Amino acid sequence: MSAQLLAPTPTVTTAPRAGHGYWRRLLPALAVLACLTRVPSFARPLWSPDEGYLAVQARILAHGGQLYETVVDRKPPLVPWLYEAAFALTGSGSLTSVRVLAILAQLLTAVLLASLARRRWGDRAGRTAGVLYLLVSVGLNPEDAQAATFEVFILPGTAAAMWCADRRRWTAAGVAVGCAVLAKQTGGAVLLPVIWLCVTSGAARTGLPRLAAGAALPVLAAALLTDPHGFLFWTVTGSTAYATFSGSPLHALTRALGNAGILAAACAGLLAAVARAPRAAPADLWLWLAASTGAVLTGLHFFGHYYLQLLPPLALLATAALRTLPRAHERTAVLVSACACALFLAWGLAAPRAELAHAQRVADAAARRTAPGDPVLIWGMHPETYWLAGRAPASRYLTAGLLTNYSGGRDGSRVGERYAVDGAWPVLRRELATRAPALIVDDSRGKPYAPARMPTLRRLLTDRYRSVGTVDGAVLYARLP
C-alpha cells in the first residue's frame, strides 16, 4: 500500500451547502430506489433458512421464551428482537413487516454513506454514493440479497460507526460498532477503520477510551437482558467449531469464487472506477474494505450473504475515484450498475423455489398429522418448516447443525454427535423425555447427519416411534401409543 494510500484521512475537503433542500430532493429519491431494489423480497413467503430460523425464534420469544435458554443460536440477539418487535405489530404469519424493516435498513445505510461522502467531497459525491450503494445492494444470489437476515441489519451500524468517526464523535461511533456486533459478530470488523480515524486524527488519548466504552455499552446491556453466561457461550466461546474450517476445500473454494464472481459482475461499474483511480480514496476506506473482507473469510464458509459487508466501503471507494475522473465515468458507473441491478431484480422475481416448495410440502404434512399444540421435531436444516406448519419445536435446537456440526462445506468427516456444541445432546435427551414430540420428521435426505449416523436419535426412533409415510424425501415418524 502506497504512502499516499496510508496518509491520514483528510478533514472535510468540500464544505457542503445548505442541507435542507439537498436532502428534500435526495431522500425521496433514495427511498424510492430502496423500495424498488427490495421488490423481489415480497415475492415469496421467505427466502432462506436463516429467515425461517429468525421467525421461529421470534415466535418462541413472543410466547415467553428466553434467548440462549429455551431457544438458541450462535448469533447475537438484535435481529431476533427486531423480528419479535415486527411480529408484535403485524402478527407472525407473514414476514412483510420484516421486509419493510430491511428496506429501512438499506435506506439508512445509503443515507449515511451519502452524508459521509457529501461531507468529504461535496453534494454530487453524496448523491453518487447513495445511489451506487442501493443499485449494487442486490448484487448477489436473490436468497442472499433479498432475505431479511443478519448481514442486512449489520450495515446501518457499520455505516453509522464510520459516519460518527468521520465527525470525531467517538462515543457514538463505539455505540454504533456495538450495535453492528449485536446484529452479527462480524459487524465488529468496522472497528479497525474507526480506530484508524481516531488515531490519525490525534484523538487517541481521549478518543479510544470513549470508543471502547461506547462499544461495550450495548453489548453489556444485551448480555444482561438475556443471560450473561448463555450470551457469552453462544456468541463467542461456543462458536469455535463453526468458525474453524473443516470439510471440503474444493467446495469452499467453489463457493467463494462463485459468490465473488456474482458480486464482481454486479459491481463492475464500481470496480472499473476504483481500478482507474485507486489512490483517490483515503486509507480508512481501504481499511474498511480489508476488514470487511476478513469478515467474509471468517470460518471459510463463503456464504453469499457474507459478501454484503463489502458493499458500503466499495460504494465509497468508487465515489472517491469518480470525483477525480471525467464526469462521463460517473454516468457510465451509474448506468452499468443500474443495468446490473435490473438483471438481479429480474433474477429475484424469476428465481426457482425448489427448497421453499419442499419445506411447504413437509410443513403441510406435519400440520395434518399433529394438533396445533403438539411439539414437533424437524431433523434437518430447514427451521422454516416449523414456521410454515405453525407448530412449536420440541427442542431449543432448531436445526441439526448445532447437534452435529453440519453446515455448508462439511464433507461428513467431522459431522456427528461427538462434534456437537458442548452439552447439546444431554440437553436434547432431557427435552425429548419431558416433552416428547408428537411427530419427528427426518429431513436429512442422505446428508451426513442422517439419523442412522446419530446413535441417540436412531435409538429414539427405533424404540418409541414408527414410520407413517414420506413426503418429498422426508420420512415422518409418529409416536407410539
CSV table of N, CA and C in Angstrom, one decimal, residues 208-360:
chain,number,residue,atom,x,y,z
A,208,LEU,N,-10.0,6.9,22.2
A,208,LEU,CA,-10.0,5.4,22.2
A,208,LEU,C,-10.8,4.9,23.5
A,209,PRO,N,-10.6,5.5,24.7
A,209,PRO,CA,-11.4,5.1,25.8
A,209,PRO,C,-12.9,5.3,25.6
A,210,ARG,N,-13.2,6.5,25.0
A,210,ARG,CA,-14.6,6.7,24.7
A,210,ARG,C,-15.2,5.8,23.7
A,211,LEU,N,-14.4,5.4,22.7
A,211,LEU,CA,-14.8,4.5,21.7
A,211,LEU,C,-15.0,3.1,22.3
A,212,ALA,N,-14.1,2.7,23.2
A,212,ALA,CA,-14.3,1.4,23.8
A,212,ALA,C,-15.5,1.3,24.7
A,213,ALA,N,-15.7,2.4,25.5
A,213,ALA,CA,-16.9,2.5,26.4
A,213,ALA,C,-18.2,2.4,25.6
A,214,GLY,N,-18.2,3.2,24.5
A,214,GLY,CA,-19.4,3.2,23.6
A,214,GLY,C,-19.7,1.8,23.0
A,215,ALA,N,-18.6,1.1,22.6
A,215,ALA,CA,-18.8,-0.2,22.0
A,215,ALA,C,-19.3,-1.2,23.0
A,216,ALA,N,-18.8,-1.1,24.3
A,216,ALA,CA,-19.1,-2.1,25.3
A,216,ALA,C,-20.5,-1.9,25.8
A,217,LEU,N,-21.0,-0.7,25.8
A,217,LEU,CA,-22.3,-0.4,26.4
A,217,LEU,C,-23.5,-1.2,25.9
A,218,PRO,N,-23.7,-1.2,24.6
A,218,PRO,CA,-24.9,-2.0,24.1
A,218,PRO,C,-24.6,-3.5,24.2
A,219,VAL,N,-23.4,-4.0,24.1
A,219,VAL,CA,-23.1,-5.4,24.2
A,219,VAL,C,-23.3,-5.9,25.6
A,220,LEU,N,-22.9,-5.1,26.6
A,220,LEU,CA,-23.1,-5.5,28.0
A,220,LEU,C,-24.6,-5.4,28.3
A,221,ALA,N,-25.3,-4.4,27.8
A,221,ALA,CA,-26.8,-4.3,28.0
A,221,ALA,C,-27.5,-5.6,27.5
A,222,ALA,N,-27.1,-6.0,26.3
A,222,ALA,CA,-27.7,-7.2,25.7
A,222,ALA,C,-27.4,-8.4,26.5
A,223,ALA,N,-26.2,-8.5,27.0
A,223,ALA,CA,-25.8,-9.7,27.8
A,223,ALA,C,-26.7,-9.7,29.1
A,224,LEU,N,-26.9,-8.6,29.7
A,224,LEU,CA,-27.7,-8.5,30.9
A,224,LEU,C,-29.2,-8.8,30.7
A,225,LEU,N,-29.7,-8.4,29.5
A,225,LEU,CA,-31.1,-8.5,29.2
A,225,LEU,C,-31.4,-10.0,28.8
A,226,THR,N,-30.4,-10.7,28.4
A,226,THR,CA,-30.6,-12.2,28.1
A,226,THR,C,-30.1,-13.0,29.3
A,227,ASP,N,-29.0,-13.6,29.1
A,227,ASP,CA,-28.3,-14.4,30.2
A,227,ASP,C,-26.8,-14.2,29.9
A,228,PRO,N,-26.1,-13.6,30.8
A,228,PRO,CA,-24.7,-13.3,30.5
A,228,PRO,C,-23.9,-14.5,30.2
A,229,HIS,N,-24.1,-15.6,30.9
A,229,HIS,CA,-23.3,-16.9,30.6
A,229,HIS,C,-23.7,-17.4,29.2
A,230,GLY,N,-25.0,-17.5,29.0
A,230,GLY,CA,-25.5,-18.0,27.7
A,230,GLY,C,-25.1,-17.1,26.6
A,231,PHE,N,-25.2,-15.8,26.8
A,231,PHE,CA,-24.8,-14.8,25.7
A,231,PHE,C,-23.3,-15.1,25.4
A,232,LEU,N,-22.4,-15.2,26.4
A,232,LEU,CA,-21.0,-15.4,26.1
A,232,LEU,C,-20.8,-16.7,25.4
A,233,PHE,N,-21.4,-17.7,25.8
A,233,PHE,CA,-21.2,-19.1,25.3
A,233,PHE,C,-21.7,-19.1,23.8
A,234,TRP,N,-22.9,-18.6,23.5
A,234,TRP,CA,-23.5,-18.8,22.2
A,234,TRP,C,-22.9,-17.8,21.2
A,235,THR,N,-22.4,-16.7,21.6
A,235,THR,CA,-21.9,-15.7,20.7
A,235,THR,C,-20.4,-15.7,20.5
A,236,VAL,N,-19.7,-16.4,21.5
A,236,VAL,CA,-18.2,-16.3,21.4
A,236,VAL,C,-17.6,-17.7,21.6
A,237,THR,N,-17.7,-18.2,22.9
A,237,THR,CA,-16.9,-19.4,23.2
A,237,THR,C,-17.5,-20.7,22.6
A,238,GLY,N,-18.8,-20.7,22.3
A,238,GLY,CA,-19.4,-21.9,21.8
A,238,GLY,C,-19.4,-22.0,20.2
A,239,SER,N,-18.8,-21.0,19.6
A,239,SER,CA,-18.8,-20.9,18.1
A,239,SER,C,-17.5,-21.3,17.5
A,240,THR,N,-16.6,-21.8,18.3
A,240,THR,CA,-15.2,-22.1,17.7
A,240,THR,C,-15.3,-23.2,16.6
A,241,ALA,N,-16.1,-24.2,16.8
A,241,ALA,CA,-16.2,-25.2,15.7
A,241,ALA,C,-16.7,-24.7,14.4
A,242,TYR,N,-17.7,-23.8,14.5
A,242,TYR,CA,-18.2,-23.2,13.3
A,242,TYR,C,-17.2,-22.3,12.6
A,243,ALA,N,-16.5,-21.5,13.4
A,243,ALA,CA,-15.6,-20.5,12.9
A,243,ALA,C,-14.3,-21.2,12.4
A,244,THR,N,-14.1,-22.5,12.7
A,244,THR,CA,-12.9,-23.2,12.3
A,244,THR,C,-13.2,-24.0,11.1
A,245,PHE,N,-12.4,-23.9,10.0
A,245,PHE,CA,-12.8,-24.6,8.8
A,245,PHE,C,-12.5,-26.1,8.9
A,246,SER,N,-13.5,-26.9,8.4
A,246,SER,CA,-13.3,-28.3,8.2
A,246,SER,C,-14.3,-28.7,7.1
A,247,GLY,N,-13.9,-29.7,6.3
A,247,GLY,CA,-14.8,-30.0,5.2
A,247,GLY,C,-14.0,-30.1,3.9
A,248,SER,N,-14.7,-29.9,2.8
A,248,SER,CA,-14.1,-30.0,1.5
A,248,SER,C,-13.5,-28.6,1.1
A,249,PRO,N,-12.2,-28.5,0.9
A,249,PRO,CA,-11.6,-27.3,0.4
A,249,PRO,C,-12.1,-26.9,-1.0
A,250,LEU,N,-12.3,-27.9,-1.8
A,250,LEU,CA,-12.8,-27.6,-3.2
A,250,LEU,C,-14.2,-27.0,-3.1
A,251,HIS,N,-15.1,-27.5,-2.2
A,251,HIS,CA,-16.4,-27.0,-2.1
A,251,HIS,C,-16.4,-25.5,-1.6
A,252,ALA,N,-15.5,-25.3,-0.6
A,252,ALA,CA,-15.4,-23.9,-0.1
A,252,ALA,C,-14.9,-22.9,-1.1
A,253,LEU,N,-13.8,-23.4,-1.9
A,253,LEU,CA,-13.3,-22.6,-2.9
A,253,LEU,C,-14.2,-22.3,-4.0
A,254,THR,N,-15.0,-23.3,-4.4
A,254,THR,CA,-16.0,-23.1,-5.5
A,254,THR,C,-17.0,-22.0,-5.0
A,255,ARG,N,-17.5,-22.2,-3.8
A,255,ARG,CA,-18.5,-21.2,-3.3
A,255,ARG,C,-17.9,-19.8,-3.2
A,256,ALA,N,-16.6,-19.7,-2.7
A,256,ALA,CA,-16.0,-18.4,-2.6
A,256,ALA,C,-15.9,-17.7,-3.9
A,257,LEU,N,-15.4,-18.4,-4.9
A,257,LEU,CA,-15.2,-17.8,-6.3
A,257,LEU,C,-16.5,-17.5,-6.9
A,258,GLY,N,-17.5,-18.4,-6.7
A,258,GLY,CA,-18.8,-18.2,-7.3
A,258,GLY,C,-19.5,-16.9,-6.8
A,259,ASN,N,-19.5,-16.8,-5.5
A,259,ASN,CA,-20.2,-15.6,-4.9
A,259,ASN,C,-19.4,-14.3,-5.2
A,260,ALA,N,-18.0,-14.5,-5.2
A,260,ALA,CA,-17.2,-13.3,-5.6
A,260,ALA,C,-17.4,-12.9,-7.0
A,261,GLY,N,-17.6,-13.9,-7.9
A,261,GLY,CA,-17.8,-13.6,-9.3
A,261,GLY,C,-19.2,-12.9,-9.5
A,262,ILE,N,-20.2,-13.4,-8.8
A,262,ILE,CA,-21.5,-12.7,-8.9
A,262,ILE,C,-21.5,-11.3,-8.4
A,263,LEU,N,-20.8,-11.1,-7.3
A,263,LEU,CA,-20.7,-9.7,-6.7
A,263,LEU,C,-19.9,-8.8,-7.7
A,264,ALA,N,-18.8,-9.4,-8.2
A,264,ALA,CA,-18.0,-8.6,-9.2
A,264,ALA,C,-18.8,-8.1,-10.4
A,265,ALA,N,-19.6,-9.0,-10.9
A,265,ALA,CA,-20.5,-8.6,-12.0
A,265,ALA,C,-21.4,-7.5,-11.6
A,266,ALA,N,-22.0,-7.6,-10.5
A,266,ALA,CA,-22.9,-6.6,-10.0
A,266,ALA,C,-22.2,-5.2,-9.8
A,267,CYS,N,-21.0,-5.3,-9.4
A,267,CYS,CA,-20.2,-4.1,-9.0
A,267,CYS,C,-19.2,-3.7,-10.1
A,268,ALA,N,-19.4,-4.2,-11.3
A,268,ALA,CA,-18.5,-3.9,-12.4
A,268,ALA,C,-18.2,-2.4,-12.6
A,269,GLY,N,-19.3,-1.6,-12.5
A,269,GLY,CA,-19.2,-0.2,-12.7
A,269,GLY,C,-18.3,0.4,-11.6
A,270,LEU,N,-18.5,0.0,-10.4
A,270,LEU,CA,-17.7,0.5,-9.2
A,270,LEU,C,-16.2,0.0,-9.3
A,271,LEU,N,-16.0,-1.2,-9.6
A,271,LEU,CA,-14.7,-1.8,-9.7
A,271,LEU,C,-13.8,-1.1,-10.8
A,272,ALA,N,-14.5,-0.8,-11.9
A,272,ALA,CA,-13.8,-0.2,-13.0
A,272,ALA,C,-13.3,1.2,-12.6
A,273,ALA,N,-14.2,2.0,-11.9
A,273,ALA,CA,-13.8,3.3,-11.4
A,273,ALA,C,-12.6,3.2,-10.4
A,274,VAL,N,-12.7,2.3,-9.5
A,274,VAL,CA,-11.6,2.1,-8.4
A,274,VAL,C,-10.3,1.7,-9.1
A,275,ALA,N,-10.4,0.9,-10.1
A,275,ALA,CA,-9.2,0.5,-10.8
A,275,ALA,C,-8.5,1.6,-11.6
A,276,ARG,N,-9.3,2.6,-12.0
A,276,ARG,CA,-8.8,3.7,-12.7
A,276,ARG,C,-8.1,4.8,-11.8
A,277,ALA,N,-8.6,4.8,-10.6
A,277,ALA,CA,-8.1,5.8,-9.6
A,277,ALA,C,-8.0,5.2,-8.2
A,278,PRO,N,-7.1,4.2,-8.0
A,278,PRO,CA,-7.1,3.5,-6.8
A,278,PRO,C,-6.5,4.4,-5.6
A,279,ARG,N,-5.8,5.5,-6.0
A,279,ARG,CA,-5.2,6.3,-4.9
A,279,ARG,C,-6.1,7.5,-4.5
A,280,ALA,N,-7.3,7.6,-5.1
A,280,ALA,CA,-8.2,8.7,-4.8
A,280,ALA,C,-8.8,8.6,-3.5
A,281,ALA,N,-9.0,7.4,-2.9
A,281,ALA,CA,-9.7,7.2,-1.7
A,281,ALA,C,-8.7,7.2,-0.5
A,282,PRO,N,-9.1,7.7,0.6
A,282,PRO,CA,-8.3,7.8,1.8
A,282,PRO,C,-8.1,6.4,2.4
A,283,ALA,N,-7.2,6.2,3.3
A,283,ALA,CA,-6.8,4.9,3.9
A,283,ALA,C,-7.9,4.3,4.7
A,284,ASP,N,-8.7,5.1,5.3
A,284,ASP,CA,-9.8,4.5,6.2
A,284,ASP,C,-10.8,3.6,5.4
A,285,LEU,N,-11.0,4.1,4.1
A,285,LEU,CA,-12.0,3.3,3.3
A,285,LEU,C,-11.3,2.0,2.8
A,286,TRP,N,-10.1,2.0,2.5
A,286,TRP,CA,-9.4,0.7,2.2
A,286,TRP,C,-9.3,-0.2,3.4
A,287,LEU,N,-9.1,0.4,4.6
A,287,LEU,CA,-9.1,-0.5,5.8
A,287,LEU,C,-10.5,-1.0,6.0
A,288,TRP,N,-11.5,-0.3,5.8
A,288,TRP,CA,-12.9,-0.8,6.0
A,288,TRP,C,-13.1,-1.9,5.0
A,289,LEU,N,-12.7,-1.8,3.8
A,289,LEU,CA,-12.9,-2.9,2.8
A,289,LEU,C,-12.0,-4.1,3.2
A,290,ALA,N,-10.8,-3.9,3.7
A,290,ALA,CA,-10.0,-5.0,4.1
A,290,ALA,C,-10.6,-5.7,5.3
A,291,ALA,N,-11.0,-5.0,6.3
A,291,ALA,CA,-11.6,-5.6,7.5
A,291,ALA,C,-12.9,-6.3,7.1
A,292,SER,N,-13.7,-5.8,6.2
A,292,SER,CA,-14.9,-6.5,5.8
A,292,SER,C,-14.6,-7.7,5.0
A,293,THR,N,-13.5,-7.7,4.3
A,293,THR,CA,-13.0,-8.9,3.6
A,293,THR,C,-12.6,-10.0,4.6
A,294,GLY,N,-12.0,-9.6,5.7
A,294,GLY,CA,-11.7,-10.5,6.8
A,294,GLY,C,-13.0,-11.1,7.4
A,295,ALA,N,-14.0,-10.3,7.5
A,295,ALA,CA,-15.3,-10.8,8.0
A,295,ALA,C,-15.9,-11.9,7.0
A,296,VAL,N,-15.7,-11.7,5.7
A,296,VAL,CA,-16.2,-12.7,4.8
A,296,VAL,C,-15.4,-14.0,4.9
A,297,LEU,N,-14.1,-13.9,5.2
A,297,LEU,CA,-13.3,-15.0,5.2
A,297,LEU,C,-13.4,-15.9,6.5
A,298,THR,N,-14.1,-15.3,7.5
A,298,THR,CA,-14.2,-16.0,8.8
A,298,THR,C,-14.8,-17.3,8.7
A,299,GLY,N,-14.1,-18.4,9.1
A,299,GLY,CA,-14.6,-19.7,9.0
A,299,GLY,C,-14.6,-20.4,7.7
A,300,LEU,N,-14.2,-19.6,6.6
A,300,LEU,CA,-14.1,-20.1,5.2
A,300,LEU,C,-15.3,-20.8,4.8
A,301,HIS,N,-16.5,-20.2,5.1
A,301,HIS,CA,-17.8,-20.8,4.6
A,301,HIS,C,-18.2,-20.1,3.3
A,302,PHE,N,-18.0,-18.8,3.2
A,302,PHE,CA,-18.2,-18.0,2.0
A,302,PHE,C,-19.7,-18.0,1.5
A,303,PHE,N,-20.6,-18.0,2.5
A,303,PHE,CA,-22.0,-17.8,2.1
A,303,PHE,C,-22.2,-16.5,1.4
A,304,GLY,N,-23.1,-16.4,0.4
A,304,GLY,CA,-23.3,-15.2,-0.3
A,304,GLY,C,-23.6,-14.0,0.5
A,305,HIS,N,-24.4,-14.2,1.5
A,305,HIS,CA,-24.8,-13.0,2.3
A,305,HIS,C,-23.7,-12.4,3.1
A,306,TYR,N,-22.6,-13.2,3.3
A,306,TYR,CA,-21.4,-12.6,4.0
A,306,TYR,C,-20.9,-11.5,3.2
A,307,TYR,N,-21.0,-11.5,1.9
A,307,TYR,CA,-20.4,-10.5,1.0
A,307,TYR,C,-21.1,-9.2,1.1
A,308,LEU,N,-22.2,-9.1,1.7
A,308,LEU,CA,-22.9,-7.8,1.7
A,308,LEU,C,-22.1,-6.8,2.5
A,309,GLN,N,-21.3,-7.2,3.4
A,309,GLN,CA,-20.5,-6.3,4.2
A,309,GLN,C,-19.5,-5.5,3.3
A,310,LEU,N,-19.2,-6.0,2.2
A,310,LEU,CA,-18.2,-5.4,1.3
A,310,LEU,C,-18.8,-4.2,0.6
A,311,LEU,N,-20.1,-4.1,0.5
A,311,LEU,CA,-20.8,-3.1,-0.4
A,311,LEU,C,-20.6,-1.6,0.1
A,312,PRO,N,-20.8,-1.3,1.4
A,312,PRO,CA,-20.6,0.1,1.8
A,312,PRO,C,-19.3,0.7,1.5
A,313,PRO,N,-18.2,0.0,1.9
A,313,PRO,CA,-16.9,0.5,1.5
A,313,PRO,C,-16.6,0.6,0.0
A,314,LEU,N,-17.1,-0.4,-0.7
A,314,LEU,CA,-16.9,-0.4,-2.2
A,314,LEU,C,-17.6,0.8,-2.8
A,315,ALA,N,-18.8,1.1,-2.3
A,315,ALA,CA,-19.6,2.3,-2.8
A,315,ALA,C,-18.8,3.6,-2.6
A,316,LEU,N,-18.2,3.7,-1.4
A,316,LEU,CA,-17.5,4.9,-1.1
A,316,LEU,C,-16.1,5.0,-1.9
A,317,LEU,N,-15.5,3.9,-2.0
A,317,LEU,CA,-14.2,3.8,-2.8
A,317,LEU,C,-14.5,4.3,-4.2
A,318,ALA,N,-15.6,3.8,-4.8
A,318,ALA,CA,-15.9,4.1,-6.2
A,318,ALA,C,-16.3,5.6,-6.3
A,319,THR,N,-17.0,6.1,-5.3
A,319,THR,CA,-17.3,7.5,-5.3
A,319,THR,C,-16.1,8.4,-5.2
A,320,ALA,N,-15.2,8.0,-4.3
A,320,ALA,CA,-13.9,8.8,-4.2
A,320,ALA,C,-13.1,8.7,-5.5
A,321,ALA,N,-13.1,7.6,-6.2
A,321,ALA,CA,-12.4,7.5,-7.5
A,321,ALA,C,-13.1,8.4,-8.6
A,322,LEU,N,-14.5,8.3,-8.6
A,322,LEU,CA,-15.2,9.0,-9.7
A,322,LEU,C,-15.1,10.5,-9.6
A,323,ARG,N,-14.9,11.1,-8.4
A,323,ARG,CA,-14.8,12.5,-8.3
A,323,ARG,C,-13.5,13.0,-9.0
A,324,THR,N,-12.5,12.2,-9.2
A,324,THR,CA,-11.2,12.6,-9.8
A,324,THR,C,-11.2,12.3,-11.3
A,325,LEU,N,-12.2,11.6,-11.8
A,325,LEU,CA,-12.3,11.2,-13.2
A,325,LEU,C,-13.3,12.1,-14.0
A,326,PRO,N,-13.1,12.1,-15.3
A,326,PRO,CA,-14.1,12.9,-16.1
A,326,PRO,C,-15.5,12.5,-15.7
A,327,ARG,N,-16.5,13.4,-15.9
A,327,ARG,CA,-17.9,13.1,-15.5
A,327,ARG,C,-18.5,12.0,-16.2
A,328,ALA,N,-18.0,11.7,-17.4
A,328,ALA,CA,-18.6,10.6,-18.2
A,328,ALA,C,-18.4,9.3,-17.5
A,329,HIS,N,-17.3,9.1,-16.7
A,329,HIS,CA,-17.1,7.9,-16.0
A,329,HIS,C,-18.2,7.7,-14.9
A,330,GLU,N,-18.6,8.8,-14.3
A,330,GLU,CA,-19.7,8.7,-13.3
A,330,GLU,C,-21.0,8.2,-13.9
A,331,ARG,N,-21.3,8.8,-15.1
A,331,ARG,CA,-22.5,8.3,-15.8
A,331,ARG,C,-22.4,6.9,-16.2
A,332,THR,N,-21.2,6.5,-16.6
A,332,THR,CA,-21.1,5.1,-17.0
A,332,THR,C,-21.2,4.1,-15.8
A,333,ALA,N,-20.6,4.5,-14.7
A,333,ALA,CA,-20.7,3.7,-13.5
A,333,ALA,C,-22.2,3.5,-13.0
A,334,VAL,N,-22.9,4.6,-13.1
A,334,VAL,CA,-24.3,4.5,-12.7
A,334,VAL,C,-25.1,3.7,-13.6
A,335,LEU,N,-24.9,3.9,-14.9
A,335,LEU,CA,-25.6,3.1,-15.9
A,335,LEU,C,-25.3,1.6,-15.9
A,336,VAL,N,-24.0,1.3,-15.8
A,336,VAL,CA,-23.7,-0.1,-15.7
A,336,VAL,C,-24.3,-0.7,-14.4
A,337,SER,N,-24.2,0.0,-13.3
A,337,SER,CA,-24.8,-0.5,-12.0
A,337,SER,C,-26.3,-0.7,-12.1
A,338,ALA,N,-27.0,0.3,-12.8
A,338,ALA,CA,-28.4,0.2,-13.0
A,338,ALA,C,-28.8,-1.0,-13.8
A,339,CYS,N,-28.1,-1.2,-14.9
A,339,CYS,CA,-28.4,-2.4,-15.8
A,339,CYS,C,-28.2,-3.7,-15.0
A,340,ALA,N,-27.1,-3.8,-14.2
A,340,ALA,CA,-26.8,-5.0,-13.4
A,340,ALA,C,-27.9,-5.1,-12.4
A,341,CYS,N,-28.3,-4.0,-11.8
A,341,CYS,CA,-29.4,-4.1,-10.8
A,341,CYS,C,-30.7,-4.6,-11.4
A,342,ALA,N,-31.0,-4.2,-12.6
A,342,ALA,CA,-32.3,-4.7,-13.3
A,342,ALA,C,-32.2,-6.2,-13.5
A,343,LEU,N,-31.0,-6.6,-13.9
A,343,LEU,CA,-30.8,-8.1,-14.1
A,343,LEU,C,-31.0,-8.9,-12.8
A,344,PHE,N,-30.5,-8.4,-11.8
A,344,PHE,CA,-30.6,-9.1,-10.5
A,344,PHE,C,-32.0,-9.0,-10.0
A,345,LEU,N,-32.7,-7.9,-10.2
A,345,LEU,CA,-34.1,-7.9,-9.8
A,345,LEU,C,-34.9,-8.9,-10.6
A,346,ALA,N,-34.7,-9.0,-11.9
A,346,ALA,CA,-35.4,-10.0,-12.7
A,346,ALA,C,-35.1,-11.4,-12.2
A,347,TRP,N,-33.8,-11.6,-11.9
A,347,TRP,CA,-33.4,-12.9,-11.3
A,347,TRP,C,-34.2,-13.2,-10.0
A,348,GLY,N,-34.3,-12.2,-9.2
A,348,GLY,CA,-35.1,-12.4,-7.9
A,348,GLY,C,-36.5,-12.7,-8.1
A,349,LEU,N,-37.2,-12.1,-9.1
A,349,LEU,CA,-38.6,-12.3,-9.4
A,349,LEU,C,-38.8,-13.7,-10.1
A,350,ALA,N,-37.8,-14.2,-10.8
A,350,ALA,CA,-37.9,-15.5,-11.5
A,350,ALA,C,-37.2,-16.6,-10.9
A,351,ALA,N,-36.6,-16.4,-9.7
A,351,ALA,CA,-35.8,-17.4,-9.1
A,351,ALA,C,-36.6,-18.7,-8.7
A,352,PRO,N,-36.1,-19.9,-9.0
A,352,PRO,CA,-36.8,-21.1,-8.6
A,352,PRO,C,-37.0,-21.2,-7.1
A,353,ARG,N,-38.0,-22.0,-6.7
A,353,ARG,CA,-38.4,-22.1,-5.3
A,353,ARG,C,-38.3,-23.6,-4.8
A,354,ALA,N,-37.4,-24.3,-5.3
A,354,ALA,CA,-37.4,-25.8,-5.0
A,354,ALA,C,-37.3,-26.1,-3.5
A,355,GLU,N,-36.4,-25.4,-2.8
A,355,GLU,CA,-36.3,-25.7,-1.3
A,355,GLU,C,-37.5,-25.2,-0.6
A,356,LEU,N,-38.0,-24.0,-1.0
A,356,LEU,CA,-39.2,-23.5,-0.3
A,356,LEU,C,-40.4,-24.4,-0.5
A,357,ALA,N,-40.6,-24.9,-1.8
A,357,ALA,CA,-41.7,-25.8,-2.1
A,357,ALA,C,-41.5,-27.1,-1.2
A,358,HIS,N,-40.3,-27.6,-1.1
A,358,HIS,CA,-40.1,-28.8,-0.3
A,358,HIS,C,-40.5,-28.5,1.2
A,359,ALA,N,-40.0,-27.4,1.7
A,359,ALA,CA,-40.4,-27.1,3.1
A,359,ALA,C,-41.9,-26.9,3.3
A,360,GLN,N,-42.6,-26.3,2.3
A,360,GLN,CA,-44.0,-26.2,2.4
A,360,GLN,C,-44.7,-27.5,2.4
